[in-house]
Amino acid sequence: MENNTSSPQRAPQLPNSSSYLGMLGGGQLGRMFVHEAQALGYKVVVLEQDADCPAGQAADRHICAAYDDQAALAEMASICTSVTTEFENVPAASLAWLAQTRFVAPSAACVSIAQNRVAEKEFFTRCAEETGIFPAPHAVIASAADLGGISDALFPGILKTARMGYDGKGQVRVKTPDELRTAYAGMDGVLCVLEKMLPLAYEISVLVARGADGAAVVYPIAENVHRDGVLFTTTVPSTHVSAAAASQAQQAALKLIADIDYVGVLCIEFFVLKDGTLTVNEMAPRPHNSGHYTMDACMTSQFAQQVRAMAGLPLGDVRQHSPCVMLNILGDVWFDGGSVRSPAWDKVLALPSAHLHLYGKAEPRVGRKMGHITFVASTMEQAQTELHSACQILGIALSAES
Ligand code: ATP
Ligand code: MG
């Protein structure tokens, strides 16, 4: 494997009042990063256009500008020692520009791979000899001319845009070549991938973190249930995964993160197929929704780990101390039929295992991620029981199929 060298050692960036940590992106992942960074004594500057964004509310400084605004990037560089991101679609060129004078983790090159499903699948395929885990069979569709040469074996399939997809957006399920033509016609000619629809038993994700010195840590396997394309619950430890599959996914994650000399927190999503084999789906170059359980159930949260990696500090202990289920809270729970209500957080917080995290978003909207709850108990049964109680309190149906 190429490019497997680690960056030269640098002195750690210790907390002090004159050197900030920089965050590109203002969403909830940035907000939780800010909280952890401040707990460690750092100041954080956030670059994000939205004046009332979750991370900006918490940051020590908020530069309200676009991610490619040159003056804003220069202002950021003038106060930061290191820079990270909470959003994979931040322009790689901005990261590359900052990296000329500041320590940027993850690098523009690594983020570029995660931004593009074609590059991501090439990367997974290149490493598959070593990891033993392939991406789903797929074909790249760069123009309508590619539609003719698609193998029948890829149907039924999912057409996905190569860029900017999230929470199932930018995806169309297609059963036939005709349906593919129609779906592709609706994609405005952007680069796409047709992926074979696989028989999933369940989905897992693996969080890994790596420092600039090459030291890496891997968290336990998280088992994820999606609903309407959005993460619904994460259960850790996974109730389904075998010890062999868990170890294979963790080892693969460590190999992938080292292969591209990645520095920071990386989340890799895998499918476990009905025959038990693993397929690698995609990766996020940042902390991930499925890693929120680490905030309350692990010795070091994924956000604290992101701080440590960018600041050149030793990575923290990834040990999980308690079983945990994480429930995403969408804006839906503010709506009762036509009327808007305040969710009964007081009743939720009466559940001993419940830890509520809300992201400071003023406007609840259906489908919008507003917060999450972790249920951290001494047994998984207790965590699950309290998850059920919370769903009842909040009017969330637990039984719907994902
Ligand atoms: P997110 O950002 O929320 O992770 P995304 O929009 O980037 O999602 P994917 O993770 O690729 O998209 O796909 C969303 C969901 O669709 C997956 O979690 C899985 O449930 C289903 N899915 C995707 N690809 C396949 C496939 N090849 N076969 C079967 N199901 C799939
Ligand atoms: Mg996904």
XYZ file of C-alpha atoms and ligand atoms in Angstrom:
434
model
C 0.000 0.000 0.000
C 1.235 3.431 -0.856
C 1.269 6.649 1.095
C 1.564 4.885 4.404
C 3.942 7.325 6.030
C 3.053 9.319 9.082
C 3.496 13.063 9.300
C 6.554 14.363 11.117
C 6.222 14.817 14.868
C 5.017 18.218 15.971
C 4.769 19.731 19.412
C 1.286 19.296 20.865
C -0.990 22.321 20.888
C -1.688 22.741 24.595
C -4.676 24.768 25.790
C -3.886 28.469 26.155
C -5.737 31.650 25.524
C -4.000 32.725 22.358
C -4.201 29.655 20.181
C -7.599 28.442 19.077
C -8.836 25.210 17.608
C -10.621 25.900 14.319
C -13.806 24.186 13.171
C -15.159 24.356 9.641
C -18.889 23.795 9.902
C -21.530 24.900 12.377
C -23.829 21.920 12.930
C -24.422 19.723 15.946
C -21.217 17.751 15.458
C -19.329 21.026 15.674
C -21.279 22.046 18.765
C -20.432 18.838 20.623
C -16.805 19.254 19.554
C -16.811 22.781 20.992
C -18.151 21.516 24.312
C -15.430 18.865 24.583
C -12.693 21.243 23.469
C -13.761 23.820 26.048
C -13.860 21.135 28.739
C -10.198 20.533 27.952
C -9.486 24.264 28.229
C -9.330 25.159 24.543
C -10.956 28.064 22.777
C -12.709 27.296 19.517
C -13.461 29.401 16.470
C -16.222 28.197 14.152
C -16.540 29.160 10.498
C -20.141 28.892 9.364
C -22.431 31.122 7.364
C -25.547 30.573 9.489
C -25.549 33.187 12.282
C -27.552 31.024 14.713
C -25.949 27.644 14.096
C -25.539 25.009 16.851
C -21.723 25.213 16.941
C -21.606 29.012 16.622
C -23.818 29.375 19.709
C -21.259 27.492 21.796
C -17.993 28.650 20.197
C -15.685 31.292 21.671
C -15.645 32.959 18.290
C -17.893 32.590 15.272
C -16.879 33.789 11.835
C -20.119 34.105 9.857
C -19.059 33.418 6.289
C -19.046 30.800 3.579
C -16.490 27.972 3.771
C -14.681 29.319 0.709
C -14.642 32.985 1.766
C -10.978 33.924 1.440
C -11.020 36.729 4.037
C -12.763 34.448 6.523
C -10.256 31.648 5.945
C -7.423 34.129 6.451
C -9.014 35.336 9.693
C -9.340 31.735 10.820
C -5.709 30.986 9.992
C -4.623 34.066 11.921
C -6.054 32.780 15.223
C -5.904 28.971 14.920
C -3.068 26.556 15.377
C -5.026 23.584 14.064
C -8.212 23.162 12.076
C -10.742 20.351 11.675
C -14.176 19.897 10.151
C -17.536 18.500 11.159
C -18.978 18.372 7.643
C -17.608 16.241 4.828
C -18.777 18.555 2.092
C -16.664 21.491 3.183
C -14.589 22.507 0.127
C -11.378 20.478 0.088
C -9.671 23.544 -1.397
C -10.347 25.477 1.832
C -8.722 22.717 3.890
C -5.769 22.629 1.485
C -5.346 26.407 1.698
C -5.407 26.373 5.516
C -2.947 23.463 5.528
C -0.292 25.688 3.959
C 0.184 27.407 7.306
C -1.851 25.460 9.868
C -2.210 21.847 10.968
C -5.352 20.516 9.283
C -6.823 17.156 10.297
C -8.229 15.308 8.461
C -6.325 16.412 5.386
C -7.927 17.759 2.219
C -6.832 14.591 0.414
C -8.602 12.319 2.924
C -11.748 14.452 2.985
C -11.809 14.450 -0.836
C -12.041 10.662 -0.864
C -14.954 10.651 1.566
C -16.709 13.393 -0.442
C -16.974 11.274 -3.538
C -18.535 7.806 -3.617
C -16.515 6.891 -6.700
C -13.191 7.716 -5.035
C -14.391 6.105 -1.816
C -15.289 2.839 -3.545
C -11.967 2.822 -5.421
C -10.205 3.242 -2.090
C -12.186 0.432 -0.432
C -11.592 -1.842 -3.437
C -7.855 -1.099 -3.490
C -7.613 -2.008 0.185
C -9.909 -5.047 -0.024
C -7.015 -7.412 -0.610
C -5.767 -6.429 2.825
C -9.069 -5.893 4.632
C -10.983 -8.764 3.021
C -14.035 -6.482 2.763
C -15.329 -5.173 -0.574
C -17.818 -2.434 -1.386
C -21.133 -3.451 -3.007
C -20.881 -4.394 -6.694
C -21.363 -1.135 -8.573
C -20.917 0.797 -11.812
C -19.890 4.417 -12.265
C -22.252 6.507 -14.392
C -20.485 9.620 -15.638
C -22.886 10.317 -18.506
C -25.976 8.860 -20.207
C -23.620 6.960 -22.526
C -22.656 4.707 -19.586
C -26.242 3.512 -19.104
C -26.035 1.050 -22.005
C -23.124 -0.909 -20.607
C -24.552 -1.686 -17.173
C -24.598 -5.348 -16.203
C -27.976 -6.945 -15.444
C -26.376 -8.319 -12.288
C -26.601 -4.826 -10.709
C -30.426 -4.906 -10.691
C -32.328 -4.310 -8.528
C -30.009 -1.500 -7.525
C -29.719 1.913 -5.927
C -28.667 4.916 -7.968
C -26.676 7.278 -5.751
C -25.153 10.653 -6.561
C -21.379 10.523 -6.106
C -21.371 13.736 -4.104
C -23.459 15.510 -1.460
C -25.615 12.540 -0.423
C -26.634 12.191 3.211
C -29.471 10.643 5.201
C -30.554 8.698 2.103
C -30.893 11.875 0.007
C -29.702 11.743 -3.612
C -30.706 8.062 -3.897
C -33.273 6.276 -6.032
C -34.026 2.560 -5.970
C -34.314 1.077 -9.454
C -35.486 -2.403 -10.464
C -34.853 -2.308 -14.224
C -32.645 -0.569 -16.809
C -35.702 1.517 -17.783
C -36.193 2.690 -14.226
C -32.478 3.489 -14.098
C -32.778 5.674 -17.217
C -35.687 7.580 -15.710
C -33.928 7.980 -12.359
C -30.656 9.097 -13.964
C -32.546 11.664 -16.071
C -33.623 13.259 -12.769
C -30.028 13.599 -11.525
C -29.091 16.627 -13.665
C -26.183 14.819 -15.280
C -24.115 14.636 -12.074
C -21.645 11.800 -11.481
C -23.505 8.788 -10.077
C -22.947 5.236 -8.921
C -25.363 2.365 -9.441
C -25.002 -0.066 -6.580
C -26.437 -3.553 -6.447
C -29.136 -3.832 -3.796
C -27.762 -6.269 -1.231
C -29.659 -8.538 1.169
C -28.827 -6.752 4.431
C -29.204 -8.545 7.746
C -28.278 -5.396 9.669
C -25.918 -2.398 9.577
C -22.911 -1.578 11.720
C -20.407 1.239 11.951
C -16.906 1.449 13.323
C -15.343 4.590 14.716
C -11.584 4.875 14.521
C -9.255 7.683 15.511
C -5.648 8.212 14.572
C -3.030 10.707 15.639
C -0.370 12.330 13.491
C 2.151 9.962 15.090
C 0.298 7.007 13.559
C -1.162 5.715 16.839
C -4.740 4.559 16.290
C -7.659 3.398 18.418
C -10.867 1.646 17.435
C -14.203 1.772 19.259
C -16.615 -1.143 19.736
C -18.991 -2.079 16.906
C -22.146 0.047 16.768
C -25.322 -1.493 15.350
C -27.530 0.954 13.502
C -31.200 0.987 12.572
C -32.355 3.536 10.005
C -35.861 4.786 9.454
C -36.813 6.670 6.280
C -33.119 6.833 5.389
C -32.174 8.536 8.679
C -30.378 6.911 11.614
C -33.012 5.951 14.203
C -31.150 4.015 16.903
C -27.605 2.858 17.606
C -27.053 -0.074 19.952
C -23.660 -0.831 21.498
C -22.590 -3.535 22.015
C -24.254 -4.826 18.884
C -26.733 -7.540 19.726
C -26.147 -9.393 16.432
C -22.555 -9.162 15.314
C -20.342 -12.240 15.756
C -16.954 -11.869 17.410
C -15.279 -12.788 14.107
C -17.191 -10.196 12.058
C -16.639 -7.545 14.739
C -12.925 -8.149 14.723
C -12.769 -8.194 10.923
C -14.566 -4.819 10.705
C -12.368 -3.277 13.406
C -9.157 -4.532 11.806
C -10.350 -3.278 8.406
C -11.074 0.156 9.874
C -7.553 0.323 11.335
C -6.027 -0.674 7.995
C -8.097 1.851 6.033
C -7.298 4.760 8.359
C -3.571 3.985 8.222
C -3.519 3.462 4.460
C -4.388 7.092 3.718
C -2.415 8.481 6.661
C -5.654 9.855 8.085
C -5.468 12.029 11.199
C -8.626 12.550 13.244
C -11.856 10.637 13.790
C -13.241 8.506 10.979
C -16.463 6.506 10.902
C -16.847 3.593 8.508
C -20.252 2.064 7.758
C -20.559 -1.622 6.950
C -23.436 -3.839 5.910
C -23.699 -7.325 7.356
C -25.365 -9.467 4.703
C -27.804 -12.287 5.367
C -25.023 -14.836 4.700
C -22.895 -13.142 7.366
C -20.374 -11.487 5.032
C -19.360 -7.876 5.464
C -19.587 -5.149 2.813
C -18.092 -1.707 3.313
C -20.557 1.076 2.450
C -19.118 4.517 3.091
C -17.045 6.598 5.463
C -17.454 9.947 7.170
C -14.297 12.015 7.794
C -15.454 13.255 11.196
C -17.358 12.123 14.276
C -20.624 10.417 13.326
C -24.199 10.252 14.546
C -23.714 6.550 15.298
C -20.811 7.499 17.592
C -22.853 9.717 19.913
C -23.105 6.832 22.363
C -19.402 7.406 23.136
C -20.281 10.674 24.912
C -21.982 8.883 27.778
C -20.889 5.244 27.524
C -17.150 5.401 26.760
C -14.119 6.663 28.624
C -13.340 9.139 25.813
C -16.026 10.550 23.526
C -15.556 10.782 19.784
C -15.440 14.585 20.084
C -12.752 14.552 22.775
C -10.851 12.182 20.511
C -11.155 14.656 17.630
C -9.709 17.396 19.864
C -6.841 15.153 20.945
C -5.974 14.085 17.392
C -5.887 17.623 15.981
C -4.008 19.035 18.953
C -1.346 16.323 18.832
C -2.283 14.943 22.256
C -2.298 11.222 23.082
C -5.555 9.554 22.058
C -7.908 8.607 24.890
C -9.142 5.254 26.166
C -11.953 3.959 23.927
C -13.275 1.493 26.491
C -17.052 1.330 26.800
C -18.089 1.257 30.466
C -21.823 0.559 30.067
C -24.269 -0.854 27.523
C -25.972 1.930 25.586
C -28.761 2.648 23.132
C -28.859 5.999 21.358
C -32.141 7.371 20.024
C -32.128 10.231 17.538
C -34.647 12.981 18.231
C -36.121 14.458 15.073
C -38.310 17.545 14.814
C -41.286 15.212 14.390
C -41.713 14.887 18.162
C -42.621 18.590 18.414
C -45.694 17.986 16.242
C -48.888 16.390 17.467
C -51.125 16.187 14.420
C -51.345 19.810 13.290
C -50.290 21.479 16.544
C -46.830 22.181 17.941
C -46.009 20.969 21.453
C -43.029 20.933 23.780
C -41.778 17.378 24.202
C -42.005 16.195 27.828
C -38.276 16.227 28.540
C -38.975 16.268 32.265
C -40.659 12.864 31.978
C -37.853 11.535 29.776
C -35.261 12.714 32.278
C -37.092 10.888 35.060
C -35.791 7.699 33.422
C -32.564 6.961 35.303
C -30.575 5.860 32.259
C -31.551 8.763 29.973
C -29.074 11.466 28.955
C -30.607 14.183 26.805
C -28.570 16.152 24.269
C -30.344 18.944 22.374
C -28.551 20.901 19.687
C -29.928 24.412 20.201
C -31.901 24.477 16.952
C -34.670 27.041 17.288
C -37.021 25.632 14.690
C -38.212 22.028 14.844
C -39.032 20.622 11.423
C -40.183 17.151 10.475
C -37.104 15.028 9.725
C -34.652 17.580 11.192
C -32.141 16.208 13.701
C -32.825 18.196 16.897
C -30.974 16.091 19.445
C -30.453 12.596 20.759
C -30.888 10.621 23.956
C -28.500 7.972 25.178
C -29.782 5.280 27.499
C -26.827 4.115 29.551
C -27.542 1.339 32.033
C -25.846 -1.518 33.796
C -27.627 -3.981 31.481
C -28.733 -3.708 27.851
C -32.220 -4.892 28.902
C -32.581 -1.894 31.201
C -31.361 0.498 28.486
C -33.847 -1.024 26.017
C -36.717 -0.852 28.525
C -36.073 2.835 29.124
C -35.725 3.459 25.386
C -39.237 2.014 25.011
C -40.557 4.212 27.823
C -39.024 7.323 26.259
C -40.525 6.490 22.885
C -43.928 6.192 24.530
C -43.511 9.534 26.284
C -42.414 11.231 23.056
C -44.937 9.530 20.766
C -42.289 7.738 18.708
C -43.407 4.400 17.251
C -40.708 1.841 17.971
C -42.008 -0.920 15.780
C -41.915 0.729 12.318
C -39.704 -1.053 9.824
C -36.517 0.765 8.912
P -26.065 8.533 5.608
O -25.348 9.781 5.318
O -27.272 8.710 6.468
O -25.175 7.443 6.122
P -26.290 8.212 2.792
O -27.320 9.086 2.222
O -24.896 8.620 2.671
O -26.662 7.943 4.262
P -25.976 5.342 2.334
O -25.422 5.134 3.685
O -25.133 4.927 1.201
O -26.454 6.819 2.084
O -27.367 4.590 2.219
C -28.448 4.865 3.121
C -29.098 3.564 3.548
O -29.649 2.883 2.400
C -28.121 2.565 4.129
O -27.921 2.831 5.509
C -28.846 1.249 3.860
O -29.899 1.055 4.786
C -29.475 1.479 2.502
N -28.570 1.016 1.428
C -27.614 1.745 0.830
N -26.939 1.043 -0.093
C -27.488 -0.181 -0.099
C -27.236 -1.377 -0.853
N -26.275 -1.434 -1.778
N -28.019 -2.459 -0.597
C -28.991 -2.411 0.337
N -29.285 -1.317 1.075
C -28.545 -0.207 0.883
Mg -24.729 5.919 5.230
